[in-house]
Coordinates of C-alpha atoms and ligand atoms in Angstrom, one line a residue:
X1 CA -22.0 8.6 18.2
X2 CA -20.2 7.5 21.6
X3 CA -17.7 5.4 21.1
X4 CA -17.9 2.7 23.9
X5 CA -15.8 -0.3 25.7
X6 CA -16.5 -3.6 25.3
X7 CA -16.5 -5.5 28.7
X8 CA -17.6 -8.9 29.3
X9 CA -19.7 -9.3 26.3
X10 CA -21.5 -5.6 26.8
X11 CA -20.9 -2.6 25.8
X12 CA -20.4 -0.2 28.6
X13 CA -19.7 3.5 29.8
X14 CA -16.0 4.3 31.2
X15 CA -15.1 4.4 35.5
X16 CA -12.7 7.3 34.6
X17 CA -15.7 9.3 32.9
X18 CA -12.8 10.8 30.9
X19 CA -13.6 11.4 27.3
X20 CA -11.6 12.3 23.9
X21 CA -13.3 13.7 20.6
X22 CA -13.0 11.6 17.4
X23 CA -12.4 13.4 14.0
X24 CA -13.3 13.0 10.8
X25 CA -10.5 13.9 8.7
X26 CA -11.9 14.5 5.6
X27 CA -13.7 17.1 6.4
X28 CA -12.0 18.4 9.3
X29 CA -14.6 17.4 12.3
X30 CA -15.4 16.0 15.3
X31 CA -18.0 13.2 15.2
X32 CA -18.0 12.2 18.3
X33 CA -16.3 11.3 21.3
X34 CA -14.4 8.4 22.8
X35 CA -13.5 7.4 27.0
X36 CA -9.8 7.7 28.0
X37 CA -9.6 5.0 29.6
X38 CA -8.1 4.3 33.6
X39 CA -6.5 1.5 34.8
X40 CA -9.7 0.7 36.3
X41 CA -10.8 0.2 33.1
X42 CA -8.6 -1.7 31.8
X43 CA -8.6 -4.1 35.7
X44 CA -12.5 -4.5 34.5
X45 CA -11.2 -5.9 31.6
X46 CA -8.5 -8.2 32.7
X47 CA -11.2 -9.6 35.3
X48 CA -13.8 -9.9 32.7
X49 CA -11.2 -11.8 30.4
X50 CA -9.9 -13.8 33.3
X51 CA -13.0 -15.2 34.1
X52 CA -13.9 -16.0 30.5
X53 CA -10.2 -18.1 29.9
X54 CA -10.8 -21.4 31.8
X55 CA -14.1 -21.9 29.4
X56 CA -12.5 -20.7 26.3
X57 CA -9.3 -22.2 26.7
X58 CA -11.1 -25.5 27.3
X59 CA -13.7 -25.1 24.4
X60 CA -12.7 -27.4 21.2
X61 CA -11.0 -26.3 18.8
X62 CA -13.7 -26.7 16.0
X63 CA -16.2 -24.5 18.1
X64 CA -13.6 -22.4 18.8
X65 CA -12.8 -22.0 14.5
X66 CA -16.4 -22.4 14.0
X67 CA -17.7 -19.0 15.9
X68 CA -14.2 -17.1 14.5
X69 CA -15.2 -18.4 10.7
X70 CA -19.1 -17.1 11.9
X71 CA -17.1 -13.6 12.4
X72 CA -15.8 -13.5 9.6
X73 CA -19.4 -14.2 7.8
X74 CA -20.3 -11.5 9.8
X75 CA -17.6 -9.1 9.1
X76 CA -18.2 -9.8 4.8
X77 CA -22.1 -8.9 5.6
X78 CA -21.4 -6.2 7.4
X79 CA -19.2 -5.0 4.5
X80 CA -20.8 -1.6 3.7
X81 CA -21.8 -0.5 7.1
X82 CA -17.5 -1.3 8.3
X83 CA -16.3 -0.1 5.3
X84 CA -18.5 3.6 5.7
X85 CA -17.3 3.6 9.0
X86 CA -13.1 2.9 8.6
X87 CA -13.0 6.2 5.7
X88 CA -14.7 7.8 7.7
X89 CA -12.3 7.5 10.6
X90 CA -9.7 7.0 8.9
X91 CA -9.3 9.2 5.8
X92 CA -8.7 6.5 3.2
X93 CA -10.3 6.7 -0.2
X94 CA -14.1 4.6 0.7
X95 CA -13.3 2.2 -2.8
X96 CA -10.4 1.4 -0.4
X97 CA -11.8 0.3 2.6
X98 CA -14.5 -1.6 0.3
X99 CA -11.9 -3.2 -1.9
X100 CA -9.1 -4.6 0.8
X101 CA -9.5 -3.0 4.4
X102 CA -13.0 -4.7 5.5
X103 CA -12.4 -7.9 3.3
X104 CA -9.5 -8.5 4.8
X105 CA -10.2 -7.9 8.4
X106 CA -13.0 -11.2 7.3
X107 CA -9.7 -12.6 5.5
X108 CA -7.9 -12.7 9.0
X109 CA -11.0 -14.7 10.6
X110 CA -11.2 -17.2 8.3
X111 CA -7.8 -17.7 8.2
X112 CA -7.2 -18.1 11.3
X113 CA -10.5 -20.3 12.2
X114 CA -8.5 -22.7 9.8
X115 CA -5.4 -22.5 10.6
X116 CA -6.0 -23.3 14.5
X117 CA -7.3 -26.9 13.3
X118 CA -4.1 -27.4 11.3
X119 CA -1.8 -26.2 14.1
X120 CA 0.7 -29.1 15.2
X121 CA 3.3 -29.2 17.7
X122 CA 6.4 -31.8 17.8
X123 CA 7.5 -34.8 19.6
X124 CA 11.0 -36.4 19.4
X125 CA 12.2 -40.0 20.3
X126 CA 15.0 -40.6 22.4
X127 CA 15.3 -44.0 21.7
X128 CA 18.5 -45.5 23.3
X129 CA 16.9 -43.5 26.7
X130 CA 13.7 -45.2 26.1
X131 CA 12.0 -41.8 26.2
X132 CA 9.6 -39.4 24.2
X133 CA 9.3 -36.1 24.3
X134 CA 6.2 -34.3 22.9
X135 CA 5.4 -30.5 23.0
X136 CA 1.6 -28.4 24.4
X137 CA 1.2 -25.4 22.7
X138 CA -1.1 -24.0 25.7
X139 CA -2.7 -21.0 25.6
X140 CA -0.7 -17.8 27.5
X141 CA -4.1 -17.1 29.2
X142 CA -5.0 -13.1 29.0
X143 CA -3.3 -11.2 26.5
X144 CA -2.7 -7.7 25.2
X145 CA -3.4 -6.7 21.7
X146 CA -2.4 -3.2 20.5
X147 CA -2.6 -1.7 16.9
X148 CA -2.7 1.8 15.5
X149 CA -4.6 3.9 13.1
X150 CA -3.0 3.5 9.4
X151 CA -5.0 -0.6 8.8
X152 CA -7.3 0.1 11.5
X153 CA -9.5 -2.9 11.2
X154 CA -7.7 -4.7 9.3
X155 CA -4.7 -4.9 11.5
X156 CA -7.0 -4.9 15.0
X157 CA -8.1 -8.0 13.7
X158 CA -4.8 -9.7 12.3
X159 CA -4.1 -9.7 16.1
X160 CA -6.7 -10.5 18.0
X161 CA -8.1 -13.3 15.0
X162 CA -4.6 -15.8 16.7
X163 CA -4.8 -15.1 20.1
X164 CA -8.1 -15.9 20.3
X165 CA -8.1 -18.9 17.6
X166 CA -4.8 -19.9 20.3
X167 CA -7.4 -20.0 23.1
X168 CA -6.3 -16.8 24.6
X169 CA -8.7 -14.3 25.9
X170 CA -7.8 -11.0 24.8
X171 CA -7.9 -7.3 25.8
X172 CA -7.6 -4.8 23.2
X173 CA -6.6 -1.4 22.8
X174 CA -7.4 0.0 18.9
X175 CA -5.7 3.5 18.1
X176 CA -7.7 6.3 20.2
X177 CA -7.3 7.8 16.3
X178 CA -9.8 5.3 15.0
X179 CA -11.9 3.6 16.9
X180 CA -14.8 3.3 15.0
X181 CA -14.7 -0.2 13.4
X182 CA -13.4 -2.0 16.5
X183 CA -16.1 -0.9 18.1
X184 CA -18.3 -2.6 15.6
X185 CA -17.2 -5.3 15.4
X186 CA -17.7 -6.3 19.4
X187 CA -21.3 -6.4 18.9
X188 CA -20.8 -8.9 15.4
X189 CA -18.6 -10.6 18.0
X190 CA -21.2 -11.5 20.4
X191 CA -23.9 -12.1 17.2
X192 CA -21.0 -14.9 16.0
X193 CA -21.7 -16.4 20.1
X194 CA -18.6 -15.5 21.3
X195 CA -18.7 -16.1 25.2
X196 CA -18.8 -12.8 26.9
X197 CA -15.5 -11.8 28.4
X198 CA -13.5 -13.7 25.7
X199 CA -12.1 -10.4 23.7
X200 CA -12.6 -7.1 25.7
X201 CA -12.2 -4.1 23.9
X202 CA -10.5 -0.9 26.0
X203 CA -10.2 2.9 24.0
X204 CA -7.7 5.5 25.6
X205 CA -4.9 7.4 25.0
X206 CA -1.4 4.9 24.5
X207 CA 0.1 7.4 27.5
X208 CA -2.8 6.3 29.9
X209 CA -4.9 3.3 28.5
X210 CA -2.2 1.2 26.4
X211 CA 0.6 1.9 29.2
X212 CA -1.9 0.3 31.6
X213 CA -2.2 -2.6 29.9
X214 CA 1.9 -3.1 28.6
X215 CA 1.8 -2.6 32.8
X216 CA -0.3 -5.1 34.0
X217 CA 1.4 -7.5 36.0
X218 CA -0.4 -10.6 34.5
X219 CA -1.2 -9.9 31.1
X220 CA 1.2 -11.9 30.1
X221 CA 2.0 -11.4 26.1
X222 CA 1.5 -7.9 24.1
X223 CA 0.5 -7.8 20.6
X224 CA 2.3 -4.1 19.4
X225 CA 1.8 -2.5 15.6
X226 CA 2.8 0.8 16.0
X227 CA 5.6 4.0 15.8
X228 CA 9.4 2.6 16.5
X229 CA 9.7 4.5 19.1
X230 CA 6.4 3.5 21.2
X231 CA 7.6 -0.2 20.2
X232 CA 10.9 0.8 22.7
X233 CA 9.3 2.2 25.0
X234 CA 6.8 -1.3 25.6
X235 CA 10.2 -2.8 25.4
X236 CA 11.5 -1.0 27.6
X237 CA 7.9 -1.2 30.1
X238 CA 7.4 -5.5 29.7
X239 CA 10.7 -6.5 30.0
X240 CA 11.3 -6.5 33.8
X241 CA 7.6 -7.8 33.4
X242 CA 9.1 -10.7 31.1
X243 CA 6.0 -10.3 28.8
X244 CA 6.6 -11.9 25.5
X245 CA 6.6 -9.6 23.1
X246 CA 5.6 -9.1 18.9
X247 CA 6.9 -5.9 17.7
X248 CA 5.8 -4.5 14.7
X249 CA 7.2 -0.9 13.9
X250 CA 8.2 1.0 11.5
X251 CA 9.3 1.0 7.6
X252 CA 11.9 3.0 5.2
X253 CA 11.6 0.2 2.5
X254 CA 13.5 0.4 -0.3
X255 CA 11.8 0.2 -4.1
X256 CA 15.3 -1.3 -6.7
X257 CA 14.1 -0.8 -9.6
X258 CA 16.6 -2.8 -12.3
X259 CA 16.6 -1.8 -16.4
X260 CA 16.0 -4.8 -16.9
X261 CA 12.9 -5.0 -15.3
X262 CA 8.4 -5.4 -17.2
X263 CA 8.9 -1.7 -17.3
X264 CA 5.0 -1.3 -17.8
X265 CA 4.0 -3.5 -14.4
X266 CA 6.6 -2.2 -12.2
X267 CA 5.5 1.5 -12.9
X268 CA 2.0 1.0 -12.1
X269 CA 3.2 -1.1 -8.5
X270 CA 6.0 2.0 -8.2
X271 CA 2.5 4.1 -7.8
X272 CA 0.9 2.4 -5.8
X273 CA 3.4 1.4 -3.6
X274 CA 4.1 4.5 -2.7
X275 CA 1.1 6.2 -2.2
X276 CA -1.3 3.8 -1.8
X277 CA -3.6 4.6 1.8
X278 CA -1.9 8.0 1.6
X279 CA 1.6 6.2 1.6
X280 CA 1.0 5.4 5.5
X281 CA 1.7 1.8 5.2
X282 CA 4.9 0.6 6.9
X283 CA 5.5 -1.5 3.6
X284 CA 5.0 1.6 1.6
X285 CA 8.3 1.6 -0.7
X286 CA 9.3 5.2 0.3
X287 CA 12.3 5.1 -1.1
X288 CA 12.9 4.5 -4.6
X289 CA 16.4 4.1 -5.9
X290 CA 16.8 3.4 -9.7
X291 CA 19.3 1.9 -12.5
X292 CA 20.8 4.9 -13.6
X293 CA 20.7 4.1 -17.7
X294 CA 17.2 4.3 -16.8
X295 CA 16.6 6.9 -14.3
X296 CA 16.1 10.0 -16.5
X297 CA 12.8 7.9 -18.1
X298 CA 11.4 6.7 -15.1
X299 CA 11.8 10.0 -13.4
X300 CA 9.8 11.5 -16.7
X301 CA 7.3 9.0 -16.7
X302 CA 6.7 8.3 -12.6
X303 CA 5.8 12.4 -12.5
X304 CA 3.7 12.0 -15.3
X305 CA 1.4 9.1 -13.5
X306 CA 1.9 10.7 -10.2
X307 CA 0.9 13.9 -11.0
X308 CA -2.3 12.0 -13.0
X309 CA -3.2 10.5 -9.4
X310 CA -6.6 12.8 -8.0
X311 CA -7.1 13.6 -4.1
X312 CA -10.1 13.8 -3.0
X313 CA -13.1 13.3 -0.9
X314 CA -12.7 9.5 0.4
X315 CA -16.7 8.8 -0.9
X316 CA -15.7 10.0 -4.5
X317 CA -15.4 6.9 -6.8
X318 CA -12.4 8.7 -8.1
X319 CA -9.5 9.8 -5.1
X320 CA -7.1 8.0 -5.9
X321 CA -6.1 9.5 -2.5
X322 CA -8.0 10.4 0.6
X323 CA -6.8 12.4 3.3
X324 CA -4.2 11.7 5.9
X325 CA -5.5 10.3 9.7
X326 CA -5.0 14.1 11.7
X327 CA -3.8 17.4 11.4
X328 CA -1.4 16.3 13.3
X329 CA 0.3 13.7 11.4
X330 CA -0.1 16.0 8.5
X331 CA 2.1 19.2 9.6
X332 CA 4.5 16.5 10.4
X333 CA 5.0 15.1 7.1
X334 CA 4.3 18.6 5.6
X335 CA 7.6 19.3 7.8
X336 CA 9.8 17.5 5.2
X337 CA 9.2 18.6 2.6
X338 CA 10.2 21.8 4.9
X339 CA 13.6 20.1 5.5
X340 CA 13.9 19.2 1.8
X341 CA 13.5 23.1 0.6
X342 CA 15.9 23.6 3.3
X343 CA 18.4 21.2 2.0
X344 CA 17.7 22.7 -1.8
X345 CA 16.2 19.2 -2.8
X346 CA 14.6 19.0 -6.4
X347 CA 10.6 18.8 -5.6
X348 CA 9.9 17.0 -9.0
X349 CA 6.0 17.2 -8.1
X350 CA 3.1 17.8 -5.1
X351 CA 4.6 19.2 -1.5
X352 CA 1.2 21.1 -0.9
X353 CA -1.6 21.0 1.3
X354 CA -4.9 20.5 -0.9
X355 CA -8.0 21.5 -0.1
X356 CA -10.8 19.8 -2.1
X357 CA -14.3 20.4 -2.8
X358 CA -16.4 19.5 0.6
X359 CA -13.8 19.0 2.4
X360 CA -12.2 22.6 3.1
X361 CA -10.8 21.6 6.5
X362 CA -9.4 18.6 5.5
X363 CA -6.2 17.0 6.3
X364 CA -5.7 16.7 2.4
X365 CA -1.7 16.8 0.3
X366 CA -0.6 16.1 -3.2
X367 CA 1.6 13.1 -3.6
X368 CA 4.9 14.1 -3.3
X369 CA 8.0 13.2 -5.6
X370 CA 11.4 14.6 -4.1
X371 CA 14.9 13.7 -5.6
X372 CA 17.8 13.2 -3.2
X373 CA 21.6 12.7 -3.8
X374 CA 22.3 11.0 -1.4
X375 CA 20.2 8.3 0.9
X376 CA 22.2 9.7 3.8
X377 CA 19.3 12.7 4.4
X378 CA 16.5 12.8 6.1
X379 CA 14.4 12.7 3.9
X380 CA 15.7 8.6 3.7
X381 CA 16.0 7.6 7.3
X382 CA 13.3 8.8 9.2
X383 CA 9.9 7.2 8.6
X384 CA 7.8 10.0 7.2
X385 CA 4.2 8.1 7.1
X386 CA 2.9 10.1 4.3
X387 CA 2.3 11.0 0.4
X388 CA 6.8 11.6 -0.2
X389 CA 8.6 9.1 -1.7
X390 CA 12.6 10.0 -2.8
X391 CA 14.2 9.1 -5.7
X392 CA 17.8 8.1 -5.9
X393 CA 20.0 6.8 -9.3
X394 CA 22.3 4.6 -8.1
X395 CA 25.6 2.4 -10.9
X396 CA 25.7 -1.0 -10.0
X397 CA 24.1 -3.7 -8.3
X398 CA 27.3 -3.4 -5.1
X399 CA 25.5 0.4 -4.7
X400 CA 21.7 -0.5 -5.1
X401 CA 22.5 -3.3 -2.6
X402 CA 24.2 -1.2 0.1
X403 CA 22.3 1.4 -0.4
X404 CA 19.0 -0.1 0.5
X405 CA 20.3 -1.6 3.5
X406 CA 21.9 1.6 4.7
X407 CA 18.7 2.5 7.1
X408 CA 17.9 1.5 10.9
X409 CA 14.8 -0.1 9.5
X410 CA 13.9 -3.5 7.6
X411 CA 10.7 -4.4 7.2
X412 CA 10.4 -4.8 3.7
X413 CA 12.0 -4.4 0.3
X414 CA 11.3 -4.8 -3.3
X415 CA 13.5 -5.6 -6.1
X416 CA 12.4 -5.0 -10.0
X417 CA 14.4 -7.1 -12.3
X418 CA 14.0 -10.5 -14.7
X419 CA 17.4 -11.4 -13.7
X420 CA 16.8 -14.6 -11.8
X421 CA 20.8 -14.4 -10.4
X422 CA 20.3 -10.9 -8.7
X423 CA 16.9 -11.1 -7.9
X424 CA 17.8 -14.7 -5.7
X425 CA 21.4 -11.8 -4.6
X426 CA 19.3 -9.6 -3.7
X427 CA 17.1 -11.9 -1.6
X428 CA 19.8 -13.5 0.5
X429 CA 21.7 -9.6 1.3
X430 CA 18.3 -7.1 1.9
X431 CA 18.7 -7.1 5.2
X432 CA 14.9 -7.1 6.2
X433 CA 11.3 -9.5 7.0
X434 CA 10.4 -9.1 3.4
X435 CA 11.7 -9.0 -0.4
X436 CA 9.2 -8.8 -3.1
X437 CA 11.1 -9.7 -6.7
X438 CA 8.5 -8.2 -9.3
X439 CA 6.5 -7.0 -7.4
X440 CA 4.4 -5.8 -4.0
X441 CA 2.1 -6.4 -1.0
X442 CA 1.4 -9.9 -2.5
X443 CA 0.7 -11.5 0.7
X444 CA 0.1 -14.9 1.7
X445 CA -1.1 -15.3 5.0
X446 CA 1.0 -18.4 6.0
X447 CA 4.2 -16.7 5.5
X448 CA 5.7 -14.8 8.4
X449 CA 5.7 -11.5 8.6
X450 CA 7.5 -8.8 10.4
X451 CA 11.1 -6.9 10.3
X452 CA 14.6 -6.9 11.3
X453 CA 16.1 -4.0 12.8
X454 CA 14.4 -1.1 13.9
X455 CA 11.4 -2.6 12.3
X456 CA 10.8 -5.0 15.0
X457 CA 11.0 -8.0 16.8
X458 CA 9.0 -11.2 15.9
X459 CA 7.4 -12.6 13.2
X460 CA 2.9 -12.5 12.5
X461 CA 1.1 -14.7 10.3
X462 CA 0.6 -18.7 9.6
X463 CA 1.4 -20.8 12.2
X464 CA 4.3 -18.2 14.1
X465 CA 2.0 -16.3 15.3
X466 CA 0.1 -19.0 16.4
X467 CA 3.3 -20.0 17.8
X468 CA 3.5 -16.5 19.8
X469 CA 0.2 -16.6 21.1
X470 CA 0.8 -19.6 22.7
X471 CA 3.4 -21.3 25.7
X472 CA 5.6 -24.4 24.3
X473 CA 6.1 -26.8 27.2
X474 CA 7.7 -29.8 26.9
X475 CA 7.0 -33.2 28.5
X476 CA 9.3 -36.2 28.8
X477 CA 8.2 -39.2 29.4
X478 CA 10.6 -42.3 30.4
X479 CA 8.9 -45.6 29.6
X480 CA 11.7 -48.2 30.4
Ligands
TXE1 O1 1.5 5.8 16.2 P1 1.9 5.1 17.7 P2 1.4 7.4 16.0 C1 4.2 5.3 12.6 C2 4.9 6.1 11.8 C3 3.8 7.6 12.4 C4 4.3 6.8 14.0 C5 3.8 7.8 14.9 O2 5.9 7.0 11.1 O3 4.4 8.7 12.3 O4 4.4 5.9 14.0 O5 2.4 7.2 14.6 C6 -0.7 2.8 21.3 N1 1.6 1.9 25.9 N2 3.7 4.4 12.4 O6 2.4 8.2 17.5 O7 2.1 5.6 19.8 C7 -1.1 4.1 20.5 O8 -2.5 4.8 21.6 C8 0.7 1.7 24.5 C9 4.1 3.3 12.0 O9 0.0 7.7 16.1 O10 3.4 3.7 17.7 C10 -1.4 2.9 18.9 O11 -2.9 2.5 20.0 N3 0.4 1.6 24.1 C11 2.8 2.1 12.2 C12 0.1 2.6 19.0 O12 -0.1 1.8 19.9 C13 0.6 3.0 23.6 C14 1.6 2.5 12.2 C15 -0.2 3.0 18.2 O13 0.7 4.4 18.1 C16 1.4 4.2 23.9 C17 0.9 4.1 12.4 C18 2.2 3.8 24.9 N4 3.4 4.2 26.1 C19 2.2 4.1 13.3 N5 1.8 5.0 23.3 C20 3.2 0.7 11.6 N6 4.3 0.0 11.3 O14 2.5 -0.2 10.6 C21 0.8 4.6 22.3 N7 -0.3 3.8 22.4

């Protein structure tokens, strides 16, 4: 299997002639190779995008919308193939890829094909001065989209669909760890009638290909999702070049559980929010805080339910968890279990590497719950991004809020309570971009998505991202 770049509407070999292995994490075997593209490849993609921009940016909104809707249709038509590729590349259960990742990729295109037809700008009258101001929202030009490995096609399309809808040409780089579905998507875009050069996909390492995209002087906006450290590096690189930046980074999300909640719903959802996609979602609730009066009962029930989760081959229908994305990542996640052991923390379940039938060399790990006595510990302060959650009791609302906010991250939070006053108080005071009350991961694509503090800068979703992918120009006409 050879993953190729996609430039000017065609698959092509990299001029770098430098190749990387791609690994199937469920068996720990190489299944193909992908280019480690260099500056020359990025420049070729940029030239193609630049050439396509005048026509694409002048294409009517209706036509752009129709092409995006067609891409959505084709993703749906190819659900099986794409889901299999995603699961093989990433290690996630095939059932999850089929039910969530790939349908969401189609929804991203469908949503932005419609949103762009409703996108508007403002006008402001200055009556006394006999003037009118209005705002033009013009596409930026060539924009860069850099996405991670945890939800490969889901997050890749979450960026490129709005960028294209707004009339930009795109230079995109999927994660080098999971390039397969972006590679397959390219062909679907051609089939849907996306003109050549409008979308270009360049593969390679972050430090070479990604860096070349961020440093390119004429790529005027970068939309990035990934680790906080990488985000900080990209910000430092892009700042002197005055690029627009959207950074969606890590999370260390609190899940705050009050005794007055709907217990069964909370328990089922908490298992999901802790371990969906092997805990490799920036929105996973990794710090669980429980009201002291029900702490012991919750602990017993939660551990029991988590022990019932099945870790297995992603292709098996009954696998709740698949493999972690890579050996390096598995080792990183396991190192936190070692740290917990050194600190003599109470490991309530899991904590071990696993081998599964037919996946002996795959990167599997038991879902793990660790009881902590302080929120200051490394397990509660660093993003682990794997199947480990911590558990801690709190006495009252004030303490719960302080614990939740004592983190450098600020992506999302979940609160379980049936007390309206309490839910509004927490919604107001939690320092996060997203607050869920009595639910988790319930998304409406019209809403702003992103984090506070070290979880990022800017918001994706809805009109927010269409504003990001356009330049606002104010026009003032004096008609006196
Ligand atoms: O991500 P990176 P990594 C977190 C999670 C994880 C950690 C590191 O905690 O353990 O980040 O993961 C590209 N210029 N998240 O190292 O490096 C890279 O090629 C330009 C949270 O895998 O941030 C890939 O395409 N691009 C997260 C993308 O950035 C660069 C999802 C993300 O990779 C680059 C994933 C550079 N200098 C990990 N260096 C979330 N928020 O959902 C790397 N890249």
